[in-house]
Amino acid sequence: MRSLLCWLGFGVLVSAAEKPNVLFLLSDDHSYPYLSCYGDANVRTPVLDKLAGEGIKFRRFFTSAPQCVPSRAAYLSGRSPVAARITRFSSPLPRDVVTFPEVLKKEAGYYVGVVGRSYHLDGSGKGDDELGKFLVDGGYKTFPERFDVVQGGSDTQAVEQAAAFLEGRPKDKPFCLWVNFSDPHHPWSAPASYRPDPATLKLPAHVPDLPDVREQYADYCAEVNRVDETVGKVLALLDRLGLAKDTLVVFAGDNGQALPHGKGSLYDPGCNVPFLVRWPGVVAPGGDSSALLSGEDLGPTVLAAAGLKPAAGMTGVSFLPILKGEAAKTRDYVFTERGPHGSAPVQIGMSNGGYDLSRAVRSGRYKAIYNCTPWLPYSPVDSAGGSAWKSIQELHGKGGLAAGLAATYFTTPRPVYEFYDLEKDPAESNNLSGKPEVAEAERALRLEMAKKMIADFDYLPLPAIPGGDQPAKKGKGKAKADAAADRAPLFQKLDVDRDGKLTRAEFAVGRAAADAAEWFARRDADGDGFISRTEFLPGSPQGKTSAAK
């Protein structure tokens, strides 16, 4: 009898989970690990800690871009921002790119809405009335027809709008509600009661310990503490209306914090965000996962949870098996991209804060970054005018910044290729690109990046693939010997003065100027300004990268 009751009880859970309500809560500029459930003592987030305890927390969830617009495009479309044609910050989401709430509405009868902070996906004609009119008249603003309810407002209004949506929803339909919060986005205006003591903060390794840096991190943490309280008000609505047990709740950040190394950069603090899922009866409480997940994966996962297939064009991978405890991981790599930010046009002398073109691929251990606009100097997005960045610049001007941080923030031109061993260098301050000890791993990640760029019809040139057309052979040193033999005649041809070494001019023959400069730096292992025969012959360069010299 007990077995029968258990079986019947399981049947009820499965039936209730067939078409769960969906509540997607999105904070703004929120980096991992800034929730206390992740062990971060800088913040106090009891509401989100409780949500994590009732479901599962993910430690390695990466948005598809370190910026609001393309990140949201990936969340909603289940594909990369490149594939969704929305790498320009002010772009509207093309009408033929279908969002997962639309699929829920059309194929499963869901009542769908979006409230709170701008969802950022209907384009921006900011600063020009004619462009704004063009977006409307041209039919580029499509979200009012995609959703049943579309409203915008402050975080306080977001709670009120969520209440109106939930109370006024058709009672015979499941719902999907996307709630956007402004916190912890600029301006940082949380009252002092939310603010930690700057002296008590534990700063990350990618910033120097300076008073102004501590002050701005305290301002940021205050905003995280406040959004936790606001999320609690929305979750309380589910409890009050008796909807919590039938609702799949997802909490995430849209991209990383607006501080150096974060928002706008393809380093982990720019794209690694908090990600929590609660689904009573399906997700076991207390889950803790280090599986790699992408912003592309949300749409396919929610659709799978509702018993639906991904929409055409969705390339994300459903992690429903992880939620159900049936798998430990669903992907081996995550991909991120960076494009223009904001609405400012290109200008002479600008930094990469407003415009940058770069791509990255990350595995569990390694990350490869491909910078296609390396001549633009680094500048943090949305915080270049802040006291933290100004104090970092001042310290660098005095020669007091640590070498790794100085190379990361102040090398111009930036390296075209960056490669990091994240187990040994989680701060991503030691660029290993071109080093023989990571040659195989770097080649593998660049190949994965190239495949993704091809599949997404990326408009950028593909990255160079180290080591030629074939992987290096193992075991007997044959590949190394063959490569040296193949390169020996080329060295002899380039060495026109027969002095046994190549000048920069000799090495540059037949090469583009930028490529010649980069690869000369990689080959010149001893830094003497020449490339010897020994330095030239190996198939892979043994020297330093341009960033390290």
PDB file of C-alpha atoms in Angstrom, residues 417 439-440 442-451 453-454 462-471 519 539-540:
ATOM      1  CA  TYR A 417      45.292  36.346 -28.192  1.00  0.00           C
ATOM      2  CA  ALA A 439      50.076  24.744 -26.830  1.00  0.00           C
ATOM      3  CA  GLU A 440      47.788  21.716 -27.106  1.00  0.00           C
ATOM      4  CA  GLU A 442      45.259  26.578 -26.655  1.00  0.00           C
ATOM      5  CA  ARG A 443      44.910  24.937 -30.048  1.00  0.00           C
ATOM      6  CA  ALA A 444      41.888  22.954 -28.830  1.00  0.00           C
ATOM      7  CA  LEU A 445      40.075  26.045 -27.544  1.00  0.00           C
ATOM      8  CA  ARG A 446      40.798  28.122 -30.618  1.00  0.00           C
ATOM      9  CA  LEU A 447      39.391  25.317 -32.753  1.00  0.00           C
ATOM     10  CA  GLU A 448      36.210  25.297 -30.650  1.00  0.00           C
ATOM     11  CA  MET A 449      35.981  29.074 -30.976  1.00  0.00           C
ATOM     12  CA  ALA A 450      36.364  28.859 -34.765  1.00  0.00           C
ATOM     13  CA  LYS A 451      33.676  26.174 -34.985  1.00  0.00           C
ATOM     14  CA  MET A 453      32.001  31.359 -35.108  1.00  0.00           C
ATOM     15  CA  ILE A 454      31.344  29.353 -38.273  1.00  0.00           C
ATOM     16  CA  LEU A 462      38.415  33.355 -37.597  1.00  0.00           C
ATOM     17  CA  PRO A 463      41.276  33.119 -35.093  1.00  0.00           C
ATOM     18  CA  ALA A 464      44.574  31.635 -36.181  1.00  0.00           C
ATOM     19  CA  ILE A 465      44.858  27.973 -35.254  1.00  0.00           C
ATOM     20  CA  PRO A 466      48.288  27.268 -33.703  1.00  0.00           C
ATOM     21  CA  GLY A 467      50.362  24.338 -34.884  1.00  0.00           C
ATOM     22  CA  GLY A 468      49.334  24.206 -38.523  1.00  0.00           C
ATOM     23  CA  ASP A 469      46.571  22.113 -40.017  1.00  0.00           C
ATOM     24  CA  GLN A 470      47.167  18.969 -37.955  1.00  0.00           C
ATOM     25  CA  PRO A 471      47.453  18.370 -34.210  1.00  0.00           C
ATOM     26  CA  TRP A 519      54.781  36.652 -34.155  1.00  0.00           C
ATOM     27  CA  GLY A 539      56.502  24.541 -35.184  1.00  0.00           C
ATOM     28  CA  SER A 540      55.183  26.457 -32.164  1.00  0.00           C
TER      29      SER A 540
END
